[in-house]
Amino acid sequence: TGWEASGIAVTPQDEWTLADGRLAKAFVLQGSDGAQSYVFLTTLGEKYLVLSGEGDLDLLTEIAHTVRPTPLGYGSSPPGSRMNPVTRRLLDRVADPELAELAQAWDALEEKIVSIYRAGVCSKADELAFEQRRRAASRAVLRWTDALEPHWRASTIRGERVLEDPFALVLSLENAATIPGNRDLLRTLPSSREAINGLLIERAEEQPDV
């Protein structure tokens, strides 16, 4: 390989399949000075997705294993995607990439929150993944705050009207380590999901008949 031709020792580390069937591989590289680095590779259409770094190789390995496929455009999602099925069907009816970005970003954040809660522990890799997804969701929600409000206000939690913005409550959580055991946070998620689906229904009904 090009690495070996440059005097870099290559040790295959791991190989697995992502949810949509794409192959992912990881290697540990060691230079002539003994320094080691971790490299993760998978395909992204006709290109490659690469994660690389030095230092804590165990942490980098954990981070690499959090990679999952997400829909790259509105109206479709890759095979095996775990996006909320109702949201996915609604996205098929709404030709709005910014709204699709909102749904996808929130879906990714919600999935990470539920994953950490169910595990009962939060690793460093989880903390990093959560923060990345929280920031992405925050940017997406910001564009839709006013449009989402009537929908979350129409939702209920355990039979009671929702009085506080569920998106603001979730996005205000800056420490993923507080997620395990946080039942109040879990009870907030359905109202945000209901609001997104409500907005998608509203926009789908506004779409001109084709």
mmCIF file of C-alpha atoms in Angstrom:
data_model
loop_
_atom_site.group_PDB
_atom_site.id
_atom_site.type_symbol
_atom_site.label_atom_id
_atom_site.label_comp_id
_atom_site.label_asym_id
_atom_site.label_seq_id
_atom_site.Cartn_x
_atom_site.Cartn_y
_atom_site.Cartn_z
ATOM 1 C CA THR A 1 0.000 0.000 0.000
ATOM 2 C CA GLY A 2 0.969 3.657 -0.152
ATOM 3 C CA TRP A 3 1.357 3.674 3.627
ATOM 4 C CA GLU A 4 3.742 0.720 3.611
ATOM 5 C CA ALA A 5 5.727 2.215 0.732
ATOM 6 C CA SER A 6 6.267 5.244 2.974
ATOM 7 C CA GLY A 7 7.671 3.092 5.758
ATOM 8 C CA ILE A 8 4.459 3.050 7.804
ATOM 9 C CA ALA A 9 3.415 -0.241 9.387
ATOM 10 C CA VAL A 10 -0.270 -1.055 8.839
ATOM 11 C CA THR A 11 -2.177 -3.309 11.235
ATOM 12 C CA PRO A 12 -5.788 -4.194 10.288
ATOM 13 C CA GLN A 13 -7.816 -3.489 13.421
ATOM 14 C CA ASP A 14 -11.476 -4.171 12.716
ATOM 15 C CA GLU A 15 -14.009 -4.706 9.952
ATOM 16 C CA TRP A 16 -17.787 -4.427 10.212
ATOM 17 C CA THR A 17 -20.917 -3.647 8.216
ATOM 18 C CA LEU A 18 -22.990 -0.490 8.713
ATOM 19 C CA ALA A 19 -26.772 -0.647 8.915
ATOM 20 C CA ASP A 20 -27.179 0.029 5.180
ATOM 21 C CA GLY A 21 -24.753 -2.711 4.162
ATOM 22 C CA ARG A 22 -21.677 -0.555 3.598
ATOM 23 C CA LEU A 23 -18.372 -2.063 4.668
ATOM 24 C CA ALA A 24 -16.337 -0.189 7.280
ATOM 25 C CA LYS A 25 -12.681 -0.889 8.082
ATOM 26 C CA ALA A 26 -10.245 0.380 10.682
ATOM 27 C CA PHE A 27 -6.456 0.282 10.820
ATOM 28 C CA VAL A 28 -3.708 1.227 13.228
ATOM 29 C CA LEU A 29 -0.742 2.921 11.573
ATOM 30 C CA GLN A 30 2.703 3.101 13.142
ATOM 31 C CA GLY A 31 5.396 5.395 11.823
ATOM 32 C CA SER A 32 9.138 4.891 11.988
ATOM 33 C CA ASP A 33 9.197 6.974 15.174
ATOM 34 C CA GLY A 34 6.803 4.523 16.881
ATOM 35 C CA ALA A 35 3.857 6.950 16.976
ATOM 36 C CA GLN A 36 0.515 5.242 16.369
ATOM 37 C CA SER A 37 -2.651 6.598 14.751
ATOM 38 C CA TYR A 38 -6.123 5.202 14.114
ATOM 39 C CA VAL A 39 -7.829 5.354 10.703
ATOM 40 C CA PHE A 40 -11.472 4.470 9.972
ATOM 41 C CA LEU A 41 -12.688 4.171 6.347
ATOM 42 C CA THR A 42 -16.046 3.649 4.690
ATOM 43 C CA THR A 43 -17.636 4.751 1.424
ATOM 44 C CA LEU A 44 -19.856 7.783 0.925
ATOM 45 C CA GLY A 45 -21.356 7.494 -2.521
ATOM 46 C CA GLU A 46 -18.389 7.669 -4.886
ATOM 47 C CA LYS A 47 -16.169 9.168 -2.188
ATOM 48 C CA TYR A 48 -14.681 7.995 1.105
ATOM 49 C CA LEU A 49 -15.486 8.944 4.667
ATOM 50 C CA VAL A 50 -12.323 8.959 6.794
ATOM 51 C CA LEU A 51 -11.904 9.326 10.549
ATOM 52 C CA SER A 52 -8.340 9.496 11.813
ATOM 53 C CA GLY A 53 -6.560 10.583 14.944
ATOM 54 C CA GLU A 54 -3.774 10.004 17.413
ATOM 55 C CA GLY A 55 -3.687 9.580 21.166
ATOM 56 C CA ASP A 56 -6.386 7.496 22.845
ATOM 57 C CA LEU A 57 -6.892 4.731 20.272
ATOM 58 C CA ASP A 58 -9.561 3.025 22.389
ATOM 59 C CA LEU A 59 -11.632 6.223 22.383
ATOM 60 C CA LEU A 60 -11.186 6.626 18.627
ATOM 61 C CA THR A 61 -12.362 3.042 18.171
ATOM 62 C CA GLU A 62 -15.496 3.750 20.227
ATOM 63 C CA ILE A 63 -16.209 6.879 18.197
ATOM 64 C CA ALA A 64 -15.788 4.999 14.900
ATOM 65 C CA HIS A 65 -18.359 2.452 16.016
ATOM 66 C CA THR A 66 -20.945 5.211 16.574
ATOM 67 C CA VAL A 67 -21.008 5.954 12.814
ATOM 68 C CA ARG A 68 -24.374 5.136 11.312
ATOM 69 C CA PRO A 69 -25.963 5.927 7.923
ATOM 70 C CA THR A 70 -28.427 8.826 7.774
ATOM 71 C CA PRO A 71 -30.638 10.031 4.899
ATOM 72 C CA LEU A 72 -28.621 12.314 2.654
ATOM 73 C CA GLY A 73 -31.566 14.030 1.021
ATOM 74 C CA TYR A 74 -35.243 14.634 1.576
ATOM 75 C CA GLY A 75 -37.737 12.097 0.394
ATOM 76 C CA SER A 76 -35.547 9.031 0.887
ATOM 77 C CA SER A 77 -33.531 7.178 3.477
ATOM 78 C CA PRO A 78 -30.984 4.395 3.145
ATOM 79 C CA PRO A 79 -31.925 0.768 3.684
ATOM 80 C CA GLY A 80 -31.742 -0.120 7.343
ATOM 81 C CA SER A 81 -32.156 3.471 8.542
ATOM 82 C CA ARG A 82 -33.669 3.605 11.996
ATOM 83 C CA MET A 83 -35.405 6.924 11.482
ATOM 84 C CA ASN A 84 -38.834 7.120 13.078
ATOM 85 C CA PRO A 85 -41.046 5.346 10.477
ATOM 86 C CA VAL A 86 -43.863 7.896 10.662
ATOM 87 C CA THR A 87 -41.426 10.766 10.146
ATOM 88 C CA ARG A 88 -39.778 8.928 7.255
ATOM 89 C CA ARG A 89 -43.106 8.424 5.475
ATOM 90 C CA LEU A 90 -44.014 12.073 5.969
ATOM 91 C CA LEU A 91 -40.676 13.199 4.561
ATOM 92 C CA ASP A 92 -41.508 11.331 1.365
ATOM 93 C CA ARG A 93 -44.367 13.816 0.900
ATOM 94 C CA VAL A 94 -42.482 17.051 1.646
ATOM 95 C CA ALA A 95 -39.952 18.400 -0.862
ATOM 96 C CA ASP A 96 -38.139 20.711 1.563
ATOM 97 C CA PRO A 97 -34.454 19.951 2.267
ATOM 98 C CA GLU A 98 -34.301 22.288 5.287
ATOM 99 C CA LEU A 99 -37.268 20.584 6.902
ATOM 100 C CA ALA A 100 -35.707 17.222 6.117
ATOM 101 C CA GLU A 101 -32.516 18.422 7.799
ATOM 102 C CA LEU A 102 -34.524 19.276 10.924
ATOM 103 C CA ALA A 103 -36.170 15.860 11.039
ATOM 104 C CA GLN A 104 -32.909 14.007 10.437
ATOM 105 C CA ALA A 105 -30.895 16.041 12.946
ATOM 106 C CA TRP A 106 -33.511 15.615 15.660
ATOM 107 C CA ASP A 107 -33.839 11.915 14.903
ATOM 108 C CA ALA A 108 -30.082 11.447 15.338
ATOM 109 C CA LEU A 109 -30.069 13.353 18.637
ATOM 110 C CA GLU A 110 -33.107 11.499 19.948
ATOM 111 C CA GLU A 111 -31.565 8.141 19.073
ATOM 112 C CA LYS A 112 -28.356 8.978 20.950
ATOM 113 C CA ILE A 113 -30.292 10.138 24.030
ATOM 114 C CA VAL A 114 -32.362 6.944 24.101
ATOM 115 C CA SER A 115 -29.250 4.815 23.530
ATOM 116 C CA ILE A 116 -27.419 6.414 26.475
ATOM 117 C CA TYR A 117 -30.495 6.176 28.698
ATOM 118 C CA ARG A 118 -30.990 2.483 27.954
ATOM 119 C CA ALA A 119 -27.300 1.707 28.479
ATOM 120 C CA GLY A 120 -27.407 3.361 31.882
ATOM 121 C CA VAL A 121 -23.882 4.717 31.394
ATOM 122 C CA CYS A 122 -22.304 7.404 29.232
ATOM 123 C CA SER A 123 -18.880 6.824 27.695
ATOM 124 C CA LYS A 124 -16.536 9.534 26.420
ATOM 125 C CA ALA A 125 -17.489 8.530 22.875
ATOM 126 C CA ASP A 126 -21.173 8.954 23.795
ATOM 127 C CA GLU A 127 -20.457 12.413 25.218
ATOM 128 C CA LEU A 128 -18.709 13.477 22.017
ATOM 129 C CA ALA A 129 -21.407 12.029 19.745
ATOM 130 C CA PHE A 130 -24.165 13.612 21.840
ATOM 131 C CA GLU A 131 -22.546 17.051 21.726
ATOM 132 C CA GLN A 132 -22.055 16.869 17.952
ATOM 133 C CA ARG A 133 -25.683 15.870 17.437
ATOM 134 C CA ARG A 134 -26.961 18.434 19.926
ATOM 135 C CA ARG A 135 -25.200 21.232 18.051
ATOM 136 C CA ALA A 136 -26.500 20.037 14.683
ATOM 137 C CA ALA A 137 -30.052 19.762 16.035
ATOM 138 C CA SER A 138 -29.789 23.197 17.654
ATOM 139 C CA ARG A 139 -28.872 24.806 14.326
ATOM 140 C CA ALA A 140 -31.728 23.026 12.560
ATOM 141 C CA VAL A 141 -34.347 23.818 15.225
ATOM 142 C CA LEU A 142 -33.399 27.498 15.267
ATOM 143 C CA ARG A 143 -34.790 27.955 11.737
ATOM 144 C CA TRP A 144 -38.121 26.356 12.681
ATOM 145 C CA THR A 145 -38.788 27.629 16.223
ATOM 146 C CA ASP A 146 -41.890 29.668 15.368
ATOM 147 C CA ALA A 147 -43.337 27.031 13.030
ATOM 148 C CA LEU A 148 -42.890 24.273 15.630
ATOM 149 C CA GLU A 149 -44.436 26.154 18.555
ATOM 150 C CA PRO A 150 -48.152 25.606 17.788
ATOM 151 C CA HIS A 151 -47.478 21.913 17.299
ATOM 152 C CA TRP A 152 -45.671 21.274 20.585
ATOM 153 C CA ARG A 153 -48.245 23.394 22.412
ATOM 154 C CA ALA A 154 -50.929 21.074 21.046
ATOM 155 C CA SER A 155 -49.146 17.993 22.421
ATOM 156 C CA THR A 156 -49.538 16.411 25.850
ATOM 157 C CA ILE A 157 -47.345 14.569 28.349
ATOM 158 C CA ARG A 158 -49.215 12.055 30.509
ATOM 159 C CA GLY A 159 -52.486 13.771 29.657
ATOM 160 C CA GLU A 160 -51.278 17.281 30.530
ATOM 161 C CA ARG A 161 -50.754 20.076 28.014
ATOM 162 C CA VAL A 162 -47.103 20.834 27.292
ATOM 163 C CA LEU A 163 -46.292 24.294 28.620
ATOM 164 C CA GLU A 164 -42.529 24.463 28.029
ATOM 165 C CA ASP A 165 -40.741 24.196 24.697
ATOM 166 C CA PRO A 166 -39.519 20.542 24.577
ATOM 167 C CA PHE A 167 -36.846 21.424 22.032
ATOM 168 C CA ALA A 168 -35.373 24.074 24.327
ATOM 169 C CA LEU A 169 -35.464 21.675 27.264
ATOM 170 C CA VAL A 170 -33.594 18.940 25.389
ATOM 171 C CA LEU A 171 -31.089 21.287 23.759
ATOM 172 C CA SER A 172 -30.283 22.948 27.084
ATOM 173 C CA LEU A 173 -28.808 19.650 28.267
ATOM 174 C CA GLU A 174 -25.066 20.212 27.935
ATOM 175 C CA ASN A 175 -23.819 17.179 29.854
ATOM 176 C CA ALA A 176 -24.715 13.791 28.378
ATOM 177 C CA ALA A 177 -23.608 12.128 31.618
ATOM 178 C CA THR A 178 -26.904 13.282 33.193
ATOM 179 C CA ILE A 179 -29.001 11.288 30.704
ATOM 180 C CA PRO A 180 -28.917 7.851 32.415
ATOM 181 C CA GLY A 181 -31.865 7.687 34.816
ATOM 182 C CA ASN A 182 -33.331 11.002 33.582
ATOM 183 C CA ARG A 183 -36.952 9.948 33.085
ATOM 184 C CA ASP A 184 -38.205 13.519 32.750
ATOM 185 C CA LEU A 185 -35.975 13.967 29.711
ATOM 186 C CA LEU A 186 -37.320 10.772 28.136
ATOM 187 C CA ARG A 187 -40.899 11.950 28.734
ATOM 188 C CA THR A 188 -40.083 15.163 26.846
ATOM 189 C CA LEU A 189 -39.022 13.430 23.626
ATOM 190 C CA PRO A 190 -42.498 12.328 22.401
ATOM 191 C CA SER A 191 -43.826 15.911 22.387
ATOM 192 C CA SER A 192 -40.911 17.096 20.255
ATOM 193 C CA ARG A 193 -41.411 14.169 17.870
ATOM 194 C CA GLU A 194 -45.142 14.935 17.707
ATOM 195 C CA ALA A 195 -44.359 18.578 16.895
ATOM 196 C CA ILE A 196 -42.011 17.659 14.035
ATOM 197 C CA ASN A 197 -44.509 15.201 12.582
ATOM 198 C CA GLY A 198 -47.270 17.786 12.947
ATOM 199 C CA LEU A 199 -45.218 20.331 11.025
ATOM 200 C CA LEU A 200 -44.459 17.769 8.320
ATOM 201 C CA ILE A 201 -48.176 16.988 7.967
ATOM 202 C CA GLU A 202 -48.950 20.700 7.733
ATOM 203 C CA ARG A 203 -46.366 21.255 5.012
ATOM 204 C CA ALA A 204 -47.360 18.086 3.163
ATOM 205 C CA GLU A 205 -50.952 19.334 2.977
ATOM 206 C CA GLU A 206 -49.661 22.606 1.516
ATOM 207 C CA GLN A 207 -47.801 20.784 -1.272
ATOM 208 C CA PRO A 208 -49.446 21.255 -4.681
ATOM 209 C CA ASP A 209 -50.926 18.125 -6.185
ATOM 210 C CA VAL A 210 -48.664 16.645 -8.854
#
